[in-house]
Short mmCIF file of C-alpha atoms in Angstrom, two decimals:
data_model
loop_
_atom_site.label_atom_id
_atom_site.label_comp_id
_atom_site.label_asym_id
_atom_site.label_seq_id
_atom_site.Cartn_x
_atom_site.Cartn_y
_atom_site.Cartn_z
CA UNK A 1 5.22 -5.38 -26.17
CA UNK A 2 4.19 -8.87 -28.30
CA UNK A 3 5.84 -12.14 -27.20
CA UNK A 4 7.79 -12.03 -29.97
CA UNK A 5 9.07 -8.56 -28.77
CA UNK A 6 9.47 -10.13 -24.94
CA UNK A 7 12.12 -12.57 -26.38
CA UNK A 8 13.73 -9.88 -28.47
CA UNK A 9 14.14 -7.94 -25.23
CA UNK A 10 15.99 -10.73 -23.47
CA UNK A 11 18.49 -11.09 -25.95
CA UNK A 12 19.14 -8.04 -26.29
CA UNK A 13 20.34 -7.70 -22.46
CA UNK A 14 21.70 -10.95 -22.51
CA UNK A 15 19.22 -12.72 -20.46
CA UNK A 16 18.96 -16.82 -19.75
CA UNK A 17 15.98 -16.62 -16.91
CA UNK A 18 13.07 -14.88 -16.66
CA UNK A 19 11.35 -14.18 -13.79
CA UNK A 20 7.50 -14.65 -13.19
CA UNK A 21 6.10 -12.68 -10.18
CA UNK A 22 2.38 -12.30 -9.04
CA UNK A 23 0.84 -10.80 -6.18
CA UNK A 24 -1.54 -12.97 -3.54
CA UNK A 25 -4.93 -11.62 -1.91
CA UNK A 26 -2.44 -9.56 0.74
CA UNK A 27 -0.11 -7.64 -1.46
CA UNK A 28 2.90 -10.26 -1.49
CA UNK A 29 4.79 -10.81 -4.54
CA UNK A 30 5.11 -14.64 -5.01
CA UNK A 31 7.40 -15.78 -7.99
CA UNK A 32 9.17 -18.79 -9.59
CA UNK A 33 12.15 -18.41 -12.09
CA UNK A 34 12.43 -20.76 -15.64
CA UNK A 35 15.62 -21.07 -18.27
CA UNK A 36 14.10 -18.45 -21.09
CA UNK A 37 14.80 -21.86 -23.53
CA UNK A 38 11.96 -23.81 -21.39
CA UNK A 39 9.04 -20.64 -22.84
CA UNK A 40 8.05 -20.23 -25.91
CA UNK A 41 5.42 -17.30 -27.72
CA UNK A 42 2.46 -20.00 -26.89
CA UNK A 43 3.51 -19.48 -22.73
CA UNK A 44 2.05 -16.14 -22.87
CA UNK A 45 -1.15 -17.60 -24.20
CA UNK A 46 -1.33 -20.97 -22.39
CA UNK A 47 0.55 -19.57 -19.28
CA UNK A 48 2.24 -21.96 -16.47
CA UNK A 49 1.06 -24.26 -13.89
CA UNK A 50 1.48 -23.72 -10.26
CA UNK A 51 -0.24 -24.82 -7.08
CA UNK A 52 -2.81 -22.37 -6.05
CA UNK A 53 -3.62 -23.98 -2.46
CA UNK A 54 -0.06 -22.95 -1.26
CA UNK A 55 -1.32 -19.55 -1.86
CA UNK A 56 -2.88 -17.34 1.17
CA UNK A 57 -6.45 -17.79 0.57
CA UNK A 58 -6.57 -19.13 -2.36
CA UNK A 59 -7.73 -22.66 -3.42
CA UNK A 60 -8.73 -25.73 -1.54
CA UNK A 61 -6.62 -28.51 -2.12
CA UNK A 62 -8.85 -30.72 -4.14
CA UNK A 63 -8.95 -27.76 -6.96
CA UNK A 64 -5.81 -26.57 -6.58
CA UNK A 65 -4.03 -26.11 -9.91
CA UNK A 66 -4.01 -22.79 -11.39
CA UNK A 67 -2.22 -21.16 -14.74
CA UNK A 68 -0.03 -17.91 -14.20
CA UNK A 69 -0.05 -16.01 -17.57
CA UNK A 70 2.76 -13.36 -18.15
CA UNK A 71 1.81 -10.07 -19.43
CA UNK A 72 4.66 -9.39 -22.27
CA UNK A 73 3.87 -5.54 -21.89
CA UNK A 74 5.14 -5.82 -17.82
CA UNK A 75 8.73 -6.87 -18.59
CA UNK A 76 11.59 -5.36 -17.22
CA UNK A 77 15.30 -6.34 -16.38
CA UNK A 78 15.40 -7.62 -12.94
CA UNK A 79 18.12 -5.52 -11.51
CA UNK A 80 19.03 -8.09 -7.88
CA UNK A 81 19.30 -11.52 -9.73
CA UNK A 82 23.23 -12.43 -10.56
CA UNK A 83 22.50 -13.72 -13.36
CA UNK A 84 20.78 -11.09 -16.00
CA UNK A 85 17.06 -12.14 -15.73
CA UNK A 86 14.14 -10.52 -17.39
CA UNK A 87 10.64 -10.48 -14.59
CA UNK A 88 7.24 -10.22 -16.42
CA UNK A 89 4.18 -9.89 -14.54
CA UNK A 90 1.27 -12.58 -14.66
CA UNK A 91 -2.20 -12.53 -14.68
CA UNK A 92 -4.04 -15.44 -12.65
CA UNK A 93 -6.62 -18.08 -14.55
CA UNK A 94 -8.50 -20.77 -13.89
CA UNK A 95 -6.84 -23.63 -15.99
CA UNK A 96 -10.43 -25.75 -16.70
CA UNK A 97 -12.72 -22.53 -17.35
CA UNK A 98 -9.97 -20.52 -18.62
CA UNK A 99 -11.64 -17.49 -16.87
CA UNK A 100 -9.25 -14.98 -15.14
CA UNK A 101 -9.57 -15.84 -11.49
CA UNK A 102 -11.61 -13.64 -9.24
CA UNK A 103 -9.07 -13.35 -6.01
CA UNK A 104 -5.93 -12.20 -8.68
CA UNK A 105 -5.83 -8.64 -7.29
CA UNK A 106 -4.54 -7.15 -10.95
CA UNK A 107 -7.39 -9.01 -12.60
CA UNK A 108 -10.07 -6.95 -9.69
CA UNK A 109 -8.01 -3.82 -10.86
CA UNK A 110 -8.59 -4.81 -14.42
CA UNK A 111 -12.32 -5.28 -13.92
CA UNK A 112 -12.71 -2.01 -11.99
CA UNK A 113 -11.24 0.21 -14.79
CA UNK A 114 -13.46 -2.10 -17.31
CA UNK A 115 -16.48 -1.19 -14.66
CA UNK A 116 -15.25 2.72 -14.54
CA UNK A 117 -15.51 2.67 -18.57
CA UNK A 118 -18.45 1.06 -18.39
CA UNK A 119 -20.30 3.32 -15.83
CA UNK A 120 -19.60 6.13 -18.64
CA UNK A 121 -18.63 8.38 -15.54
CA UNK A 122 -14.92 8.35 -16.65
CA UNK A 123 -12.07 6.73 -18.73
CA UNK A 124 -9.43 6.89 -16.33
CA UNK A 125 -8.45 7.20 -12.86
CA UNK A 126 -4.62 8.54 -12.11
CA UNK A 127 -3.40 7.36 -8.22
CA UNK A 128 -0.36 8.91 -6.85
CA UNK A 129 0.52 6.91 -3.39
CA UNK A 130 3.23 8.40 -0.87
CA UNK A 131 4.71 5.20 0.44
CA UNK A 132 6.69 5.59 3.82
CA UNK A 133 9.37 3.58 5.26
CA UNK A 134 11.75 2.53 8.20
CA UNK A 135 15.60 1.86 7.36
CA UNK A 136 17.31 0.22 10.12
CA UNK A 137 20.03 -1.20 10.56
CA UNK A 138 18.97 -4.47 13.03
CA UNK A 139 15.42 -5.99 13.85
CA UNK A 140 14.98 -9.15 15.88
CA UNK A 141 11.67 -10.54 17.39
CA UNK A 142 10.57 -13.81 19.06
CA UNK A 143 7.14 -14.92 19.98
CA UNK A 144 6.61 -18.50 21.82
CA UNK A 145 5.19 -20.42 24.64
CA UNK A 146 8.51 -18.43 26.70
CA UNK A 147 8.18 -15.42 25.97
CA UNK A 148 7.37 -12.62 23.21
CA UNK A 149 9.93 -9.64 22.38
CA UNK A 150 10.75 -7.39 19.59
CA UNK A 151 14.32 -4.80 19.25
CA UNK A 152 15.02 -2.29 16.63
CA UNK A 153 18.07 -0.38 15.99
CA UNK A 154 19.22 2.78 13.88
CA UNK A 155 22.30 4.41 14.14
CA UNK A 156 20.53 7.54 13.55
CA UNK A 157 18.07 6.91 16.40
CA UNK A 158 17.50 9.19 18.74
CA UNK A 159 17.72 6.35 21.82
CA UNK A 160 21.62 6.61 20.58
CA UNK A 161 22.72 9.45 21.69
CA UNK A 162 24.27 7.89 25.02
CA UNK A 163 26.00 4.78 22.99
CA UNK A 164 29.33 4.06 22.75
CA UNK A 165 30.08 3.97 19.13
CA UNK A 166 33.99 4.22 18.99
CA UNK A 167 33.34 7.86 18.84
CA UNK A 168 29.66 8.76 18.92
CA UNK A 169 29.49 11.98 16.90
CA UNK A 170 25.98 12.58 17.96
CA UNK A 171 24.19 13.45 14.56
CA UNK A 172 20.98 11.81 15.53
CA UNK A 173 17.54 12.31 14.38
CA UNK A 174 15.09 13.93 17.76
CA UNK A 175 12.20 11.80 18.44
CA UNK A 176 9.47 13.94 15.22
CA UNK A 177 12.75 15.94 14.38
CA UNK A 178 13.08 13.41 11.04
CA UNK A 179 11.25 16.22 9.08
CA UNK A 180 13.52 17.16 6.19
CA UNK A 181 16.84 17.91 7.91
CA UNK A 182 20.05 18.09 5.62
CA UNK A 183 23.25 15.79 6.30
CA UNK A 184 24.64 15.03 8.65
CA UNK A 185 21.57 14.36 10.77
CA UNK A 186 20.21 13.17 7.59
CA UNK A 187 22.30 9.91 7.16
CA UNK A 188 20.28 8.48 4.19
CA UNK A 189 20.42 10.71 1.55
CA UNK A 190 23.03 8.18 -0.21
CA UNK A 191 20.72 5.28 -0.09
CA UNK A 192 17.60 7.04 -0.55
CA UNK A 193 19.37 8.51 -3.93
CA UNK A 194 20.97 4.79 -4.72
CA UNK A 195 16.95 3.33 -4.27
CA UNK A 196 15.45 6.13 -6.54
CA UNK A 197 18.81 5.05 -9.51
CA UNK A 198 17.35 1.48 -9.18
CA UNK A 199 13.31 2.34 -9.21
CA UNK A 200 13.86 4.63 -12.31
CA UNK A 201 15.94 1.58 -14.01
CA UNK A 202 12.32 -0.56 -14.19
CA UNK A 203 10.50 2.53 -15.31
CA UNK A 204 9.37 4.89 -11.99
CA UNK A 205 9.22 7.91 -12.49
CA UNK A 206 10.51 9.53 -8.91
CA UNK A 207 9.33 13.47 -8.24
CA UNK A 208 11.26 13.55 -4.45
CA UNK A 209 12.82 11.55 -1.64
CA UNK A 210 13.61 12.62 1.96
CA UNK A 211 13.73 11.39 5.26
CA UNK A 212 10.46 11.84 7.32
CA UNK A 213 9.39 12.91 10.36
CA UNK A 214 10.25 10.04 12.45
CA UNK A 215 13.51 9.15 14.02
CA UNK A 216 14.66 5.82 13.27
CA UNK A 217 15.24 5.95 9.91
CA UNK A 218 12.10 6.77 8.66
CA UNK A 219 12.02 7.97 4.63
CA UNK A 220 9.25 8.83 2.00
CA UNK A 221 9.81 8.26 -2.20
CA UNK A 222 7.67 9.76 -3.92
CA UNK A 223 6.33 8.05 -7.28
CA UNK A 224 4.68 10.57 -9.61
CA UNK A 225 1.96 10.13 -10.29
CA UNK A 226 0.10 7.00 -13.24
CA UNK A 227 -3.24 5.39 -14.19
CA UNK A 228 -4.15 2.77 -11.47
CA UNK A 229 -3.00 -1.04 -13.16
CA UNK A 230 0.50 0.92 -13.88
CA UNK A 231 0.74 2.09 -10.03
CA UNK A 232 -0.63 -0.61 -8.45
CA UNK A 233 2.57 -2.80 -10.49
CA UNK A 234 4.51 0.08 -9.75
CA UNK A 235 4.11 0.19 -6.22
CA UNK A 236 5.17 -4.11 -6.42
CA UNK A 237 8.29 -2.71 -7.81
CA UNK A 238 8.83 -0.32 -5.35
CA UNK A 239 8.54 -1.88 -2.34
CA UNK A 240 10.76 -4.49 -3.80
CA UNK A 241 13.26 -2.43 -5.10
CA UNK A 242 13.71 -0.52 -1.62
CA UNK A 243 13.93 -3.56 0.32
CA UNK A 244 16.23 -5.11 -1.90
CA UNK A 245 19.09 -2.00 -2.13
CA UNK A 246 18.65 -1.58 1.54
CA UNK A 247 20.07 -5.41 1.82
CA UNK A 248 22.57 -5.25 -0.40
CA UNK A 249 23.62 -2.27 1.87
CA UNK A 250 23.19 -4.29 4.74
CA UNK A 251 20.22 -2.51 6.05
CA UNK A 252 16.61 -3.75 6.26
CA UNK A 253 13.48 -1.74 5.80
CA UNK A 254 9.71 -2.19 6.80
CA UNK A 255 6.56 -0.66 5.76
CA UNK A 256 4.90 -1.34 8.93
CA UNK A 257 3.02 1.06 9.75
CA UNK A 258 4.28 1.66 13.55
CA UNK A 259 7.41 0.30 14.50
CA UNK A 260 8.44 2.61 16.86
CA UNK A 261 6.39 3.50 19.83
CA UNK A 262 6.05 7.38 20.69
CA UNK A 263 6.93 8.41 17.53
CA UNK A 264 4.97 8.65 13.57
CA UNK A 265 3.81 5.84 12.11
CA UNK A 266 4.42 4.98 8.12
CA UNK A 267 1.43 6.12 6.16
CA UNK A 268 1.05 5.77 2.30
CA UNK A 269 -1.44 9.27 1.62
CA UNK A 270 -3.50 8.46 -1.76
CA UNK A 271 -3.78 10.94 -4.39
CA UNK A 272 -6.98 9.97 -7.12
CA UNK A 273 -8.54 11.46 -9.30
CA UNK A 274 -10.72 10.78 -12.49
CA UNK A 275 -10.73 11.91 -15.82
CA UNK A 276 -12.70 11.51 -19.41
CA UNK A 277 -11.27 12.39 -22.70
CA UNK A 278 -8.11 13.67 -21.68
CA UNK A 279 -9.86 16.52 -19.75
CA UNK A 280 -10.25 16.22 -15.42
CA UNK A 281 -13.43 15.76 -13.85
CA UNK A 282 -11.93 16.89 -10.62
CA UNK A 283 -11.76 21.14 -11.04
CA UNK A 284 -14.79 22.98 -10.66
CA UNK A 285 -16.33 26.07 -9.01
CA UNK A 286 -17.02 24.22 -5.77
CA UNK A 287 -15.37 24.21 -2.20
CA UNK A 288 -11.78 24.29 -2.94
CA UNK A 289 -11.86 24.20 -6.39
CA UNK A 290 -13.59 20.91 -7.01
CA UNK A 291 -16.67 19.90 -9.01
CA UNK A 292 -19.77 18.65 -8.60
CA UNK A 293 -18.49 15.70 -9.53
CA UNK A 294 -15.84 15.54 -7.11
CA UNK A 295 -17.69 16.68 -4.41
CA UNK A 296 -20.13 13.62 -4.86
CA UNK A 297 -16.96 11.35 -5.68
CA UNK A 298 -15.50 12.31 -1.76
CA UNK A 299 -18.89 12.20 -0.38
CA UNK A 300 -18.48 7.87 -1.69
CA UNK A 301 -15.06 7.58 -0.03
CA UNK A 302 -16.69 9.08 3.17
CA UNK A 303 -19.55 7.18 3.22
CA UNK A 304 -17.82 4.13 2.83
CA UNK A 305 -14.48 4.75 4.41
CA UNK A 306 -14.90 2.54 7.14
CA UNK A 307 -14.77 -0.54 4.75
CA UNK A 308 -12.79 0.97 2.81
CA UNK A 309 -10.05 1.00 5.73
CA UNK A 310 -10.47 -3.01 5.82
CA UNK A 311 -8.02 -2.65 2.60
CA UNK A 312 -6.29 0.25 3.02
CA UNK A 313 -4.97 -0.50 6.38
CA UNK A 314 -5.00 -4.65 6.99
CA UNK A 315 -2.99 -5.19 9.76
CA UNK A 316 -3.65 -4.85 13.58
CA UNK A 317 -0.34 -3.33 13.49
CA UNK A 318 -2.39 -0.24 11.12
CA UNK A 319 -4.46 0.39 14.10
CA UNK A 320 -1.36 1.61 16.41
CA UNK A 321 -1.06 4.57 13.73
CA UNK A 322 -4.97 5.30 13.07
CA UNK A 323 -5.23 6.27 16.86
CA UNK A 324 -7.75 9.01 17.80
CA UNK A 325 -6.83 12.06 19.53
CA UNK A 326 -3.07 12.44 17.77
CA UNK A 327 -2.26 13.36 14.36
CA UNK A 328 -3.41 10.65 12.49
CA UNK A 329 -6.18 11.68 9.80
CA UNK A 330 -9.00 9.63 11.80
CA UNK A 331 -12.15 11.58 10.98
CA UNK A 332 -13.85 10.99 8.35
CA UNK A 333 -14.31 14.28 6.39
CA UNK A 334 -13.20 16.45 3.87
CA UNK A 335 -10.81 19.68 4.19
CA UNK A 336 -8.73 21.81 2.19
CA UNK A 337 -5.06 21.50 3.71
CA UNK A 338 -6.13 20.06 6.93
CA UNK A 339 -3.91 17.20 7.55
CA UNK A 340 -6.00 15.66 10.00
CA UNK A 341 -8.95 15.03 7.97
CA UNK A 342 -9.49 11.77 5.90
CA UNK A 343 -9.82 13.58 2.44
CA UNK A 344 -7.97 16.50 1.80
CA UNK A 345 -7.82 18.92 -1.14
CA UNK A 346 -4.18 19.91 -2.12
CA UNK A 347 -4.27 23.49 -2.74
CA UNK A 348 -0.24 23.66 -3.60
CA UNK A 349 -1.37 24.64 -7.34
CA UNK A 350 -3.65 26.34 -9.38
CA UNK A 351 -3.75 24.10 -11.90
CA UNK A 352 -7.00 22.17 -13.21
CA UNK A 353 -5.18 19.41 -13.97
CA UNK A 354 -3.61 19.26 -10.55
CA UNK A 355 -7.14 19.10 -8.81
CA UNK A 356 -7.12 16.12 -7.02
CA UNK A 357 -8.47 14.27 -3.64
CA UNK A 358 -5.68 12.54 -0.92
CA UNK A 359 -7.23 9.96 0.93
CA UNK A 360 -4.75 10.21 3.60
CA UNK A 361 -6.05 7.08 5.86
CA UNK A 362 -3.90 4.38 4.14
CA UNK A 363 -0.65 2.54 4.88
CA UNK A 364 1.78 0.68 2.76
CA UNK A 365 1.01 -2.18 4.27
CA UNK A 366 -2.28 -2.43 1.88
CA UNK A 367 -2.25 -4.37 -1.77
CA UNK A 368 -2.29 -1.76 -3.92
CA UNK A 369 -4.39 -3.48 -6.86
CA UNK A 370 -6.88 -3.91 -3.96
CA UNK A 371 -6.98 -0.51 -1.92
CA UNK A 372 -6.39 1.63 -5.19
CA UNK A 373 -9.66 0.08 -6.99
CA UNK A 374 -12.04 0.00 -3.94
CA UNK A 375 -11.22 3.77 -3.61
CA UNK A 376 -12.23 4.30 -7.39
CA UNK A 377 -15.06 2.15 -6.89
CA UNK A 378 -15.98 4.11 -3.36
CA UNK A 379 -15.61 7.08 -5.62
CA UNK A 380 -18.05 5.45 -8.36
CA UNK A 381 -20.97 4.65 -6.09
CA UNK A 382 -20.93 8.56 -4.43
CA UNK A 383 -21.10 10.12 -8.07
CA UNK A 384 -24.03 7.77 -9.15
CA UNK A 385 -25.79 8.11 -5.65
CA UNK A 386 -24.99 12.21 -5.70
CA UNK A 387 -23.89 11.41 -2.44
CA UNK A 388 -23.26 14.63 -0.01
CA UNK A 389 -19.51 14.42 1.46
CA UNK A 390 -20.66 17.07 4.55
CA UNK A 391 -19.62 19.98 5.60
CA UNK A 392 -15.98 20.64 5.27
CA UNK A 393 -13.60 20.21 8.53
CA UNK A 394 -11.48 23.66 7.99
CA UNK A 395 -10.45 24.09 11.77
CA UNK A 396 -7.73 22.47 13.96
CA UNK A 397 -9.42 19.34 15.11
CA UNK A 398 -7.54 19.40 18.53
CA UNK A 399 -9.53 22.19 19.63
CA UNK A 400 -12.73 20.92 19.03
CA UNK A 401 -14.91 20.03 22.09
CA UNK A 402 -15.75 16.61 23.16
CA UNK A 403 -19.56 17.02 22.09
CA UNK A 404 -18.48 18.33 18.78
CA UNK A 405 -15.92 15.46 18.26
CA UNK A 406 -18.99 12.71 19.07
CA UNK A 407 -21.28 14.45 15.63
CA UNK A 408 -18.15 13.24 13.34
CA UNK A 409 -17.71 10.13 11.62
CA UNK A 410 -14.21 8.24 12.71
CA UNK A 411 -12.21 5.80 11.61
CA UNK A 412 -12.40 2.16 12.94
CA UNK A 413 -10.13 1.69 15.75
CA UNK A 414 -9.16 -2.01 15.44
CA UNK A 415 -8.38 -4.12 12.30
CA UNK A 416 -11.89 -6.49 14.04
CA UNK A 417 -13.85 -3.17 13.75
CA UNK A 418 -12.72 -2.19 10.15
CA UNK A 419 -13.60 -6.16 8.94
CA UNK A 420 -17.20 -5.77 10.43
CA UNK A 421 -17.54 -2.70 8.23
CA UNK A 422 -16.52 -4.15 5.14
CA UNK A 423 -18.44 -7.20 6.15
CA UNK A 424 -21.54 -5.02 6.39
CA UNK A 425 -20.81 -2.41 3.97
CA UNK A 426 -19.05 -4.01 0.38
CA UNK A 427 -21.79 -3.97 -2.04
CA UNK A 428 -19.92 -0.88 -3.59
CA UNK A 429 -17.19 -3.31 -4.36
CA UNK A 430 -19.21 -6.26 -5.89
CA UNK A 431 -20.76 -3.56 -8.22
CA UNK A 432 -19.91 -4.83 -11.51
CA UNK A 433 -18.33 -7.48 -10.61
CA UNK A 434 -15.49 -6.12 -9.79
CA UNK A 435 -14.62 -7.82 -6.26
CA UNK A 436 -16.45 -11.15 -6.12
CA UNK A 437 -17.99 -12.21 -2.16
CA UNK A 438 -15.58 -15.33 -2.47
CA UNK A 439 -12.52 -12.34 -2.49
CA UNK A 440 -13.98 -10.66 0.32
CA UNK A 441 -14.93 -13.57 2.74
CA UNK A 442 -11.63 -15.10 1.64
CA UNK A 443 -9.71 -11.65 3.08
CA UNK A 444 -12.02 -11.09 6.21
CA UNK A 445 -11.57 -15.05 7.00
CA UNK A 446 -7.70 -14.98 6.93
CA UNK A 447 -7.58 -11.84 8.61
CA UNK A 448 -9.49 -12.87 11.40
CA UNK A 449 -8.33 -16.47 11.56
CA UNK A 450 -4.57 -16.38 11.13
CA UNK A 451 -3.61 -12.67 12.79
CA UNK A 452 -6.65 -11.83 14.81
CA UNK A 453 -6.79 -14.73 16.57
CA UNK A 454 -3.33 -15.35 17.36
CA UNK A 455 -3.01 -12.06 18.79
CA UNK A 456 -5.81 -12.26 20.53
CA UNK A 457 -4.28 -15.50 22.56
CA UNK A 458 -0.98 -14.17 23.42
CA UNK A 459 -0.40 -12.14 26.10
CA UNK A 460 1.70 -9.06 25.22
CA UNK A 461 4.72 -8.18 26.74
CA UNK A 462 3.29 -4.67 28.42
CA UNK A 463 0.76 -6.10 30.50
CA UNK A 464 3.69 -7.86 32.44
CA UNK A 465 4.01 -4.26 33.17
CA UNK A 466 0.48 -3.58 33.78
CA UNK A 467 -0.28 -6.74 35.87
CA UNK A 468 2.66 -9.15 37.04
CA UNK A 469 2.14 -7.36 40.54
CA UNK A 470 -1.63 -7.35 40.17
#
């Protein structure tokens, strides 16, 4: 879509604002709306001003203006506005070089499908993400000098069962009993279906929804399956589109990864692979159908998948569902079907085309643009360094011994732990270009500075438990 086609668009569905959103170092959509009469065809060349220092991580004050320039090709009808609004999607630049700014996370996408090309390894890399959710129907939490505390609710929850409700009818969801049960234990079916009307409306193309494992409310959508700029703004979309019919319903909905204590955490499972002229790179001859190529390509994401969980998984709340020793896919290896391996092979088809790797370590709390590109790039560096992913894992992991769990390669177990390895392992991502240092200290800084830290000096509720008495 031209400018000129942009402006055709908003006539056409009778639109008076548009919309501008872009996404900050952490995966948060910031936006501002302007009267469609205030833009003209030079605004998607010149872009608009904003102040980049009020961004997370972004500019100092002293150089703090920054141009947002709309993509005309990203617009869609903004379907939660009263008013009929058109959104468009903007790329970040620097308004005295007129360079595009190194922390935008689409421009790092954009760069790492330039670098991809430019590698000659590939000409495209498809991501298919299985984002996971909680709907429920009240959240509060406090945290001061007083006193910390946090309460969920679901009328489906399993903690229910003994509440008066007027007439408790008892169709709750068991503590890991979430997995795929019909109506009426299944309560969300509705809104899941109303949430999939409303993604497909801005262009997602949905292949499922269901409710998942936990109790609580907890659902997955599935998105099928694009090239990685398209997904990573798709997956914008979605989580904004599910939080936003869940209000309107007068439920609220978190991707946090573990909400609920004693029960599964929200994971978003990665499906990449790579492909050159149309044809896959991924099928082959080898270990569970895969290539050479592929083989090498999951030996990168191995080797660096401790940094590469610095992105995927950025919150100290990420680390309460990557916990050794349950079913979270903590070891670093490869397996066919083995869910509690890092990288697994899907084996539900025969197809070439199908052939892909699920990196199944991330959550949805992780900016796509970010996590989606560093796992191509991972990728990258294992093909051009023939790297060897191991031996595969093809055995229940809760049987193996304690001597034979200490020879495998784990996941970090803290958000500080997963930020030293991407401090110490990231020149995979500055390859290219692609992430600059000034992106990566920015990250590691905030992420130490304003959630580490602030943890770190509160004392948490539990150990009142542990120690009041002490």
């Amino acid at each position: 879509m031209t400018p000129k086609d942009f402006f055709a668009f908003a006539e056409k569905n009778g639109a008076k604002m548009v919309d501008l959103k872009f996404t900050d170092i952490f995966g948060t959509w910031q936006h501002c709306s302007y009267p469609i009469s205030t833009w003209s065809e030079g605004t998607f060349e010149d872009g608009v001003g904003f102040d980049g220092s009020s961004i997370r991580g972004w500019q100092p004050i002293d150089s703090s203006d920054m141009l947002a320039v709309p993509d005309p090709s990203t617009v869609k009808m903004d379907p939660f506005f009263k008013s009929p609004t058109v959104s468009v999607l903007a790329d970040i630049v620097d308004p005295i070089t007129k360079e595009d700014y190194n922390k935008d996370p689409r421009n790092v996408a954009k760069k790492g499908l330039a670098y991809l090309q430019q590698t000659g390894i590939a000409d495209a890399c498809f991501i298919g993400p299985e984002p996971e959710f909680f709907i429920f129907d009240d959240v509060r939490y406090l945290s001061n000098q007083r006193g910390a505390m946090y309460e969920i609710d679901s009328s489906e929850a399993a903690w229910n069962t003994g509440r008066s409700e007027g007439g408790n009818l008892g169709h709750k969801i068991g503590y890991k009993g979430g997995y795929f049960p019909v109506s009426p234990i299944d309560s969300y079916g509705d809104l899941r279906a109303e949430m999939v009307e409303e993604l497909q409306k801005v262009g997602i193309v949905v292949e499922a929804h269901h409710h998942e494992v936990a109790t609580a409310g907890q659902c997955e959508i599935d998105m099928e399956f694009a090239p990685l700029l398209q997904m990573a703004d798709q997956f914008m979309w979605y989580k904004y589109v599910i939080k936003n019919v869940a209000k309107r319903n007068g439920k609220t909905v978190t991707f946090m990864p573990k909400p609920v204590f004693e029960d599964n955490g929200s994971g978003m499972h990665t499906h990449i692979s790579l492909w050159k002229g149309g044809d896959t790179l991924m099928y082959g001859d080898g270990y569970a159908g895969l290539s050479e190529t592929a083989m090498h390509a999951i030996g990168g994401i191995l080797s660096h998948g401790r940094a590469l969980i610095a992105l995927s998984n950025p919150t100290a709340n990420s680390f309460h569902r990557l916990v050794p020793g349950f079913e979270a896919p903590v070891t670093l290896a490869m397996s066919q079907r083995n869910r509690s391996a890092a990288c697994r092979i899907p084996m539900y088809s025969g197809s070439p085309k199908a052939k892909r790797v699920e990196f199944r370590c991330p959550d949805p709390t992780a900016n796509g643009y970010l996590s989606f590109t560093a796992l191509m790039m991972a990728m990258i560096d294992g093909i051009q360094n023939k790297t060897d992913p191991g031996e595969p894992l093809d055995r229940d992991i809760y049987d193996m011994t304690p001597e034979e769990l200490a020879e495998t390669n784990i996941a970090p177990k803290s958000l500080d732990e997963a930020l030293v390895a991407l401090e110490e392992d990231h020149a995979f991502l500055t390859a290219g270009d692609v992430f600059s240092e000034d992106l990566i200290k920015s990250f590691i800084k905030h992420k130490r500075t304003e959630e580490l830290d602030p943890i770190r000096l509160r004392p948490h509720p539990y150990e009142f438990d542990l120690y009041y008495n002490a």
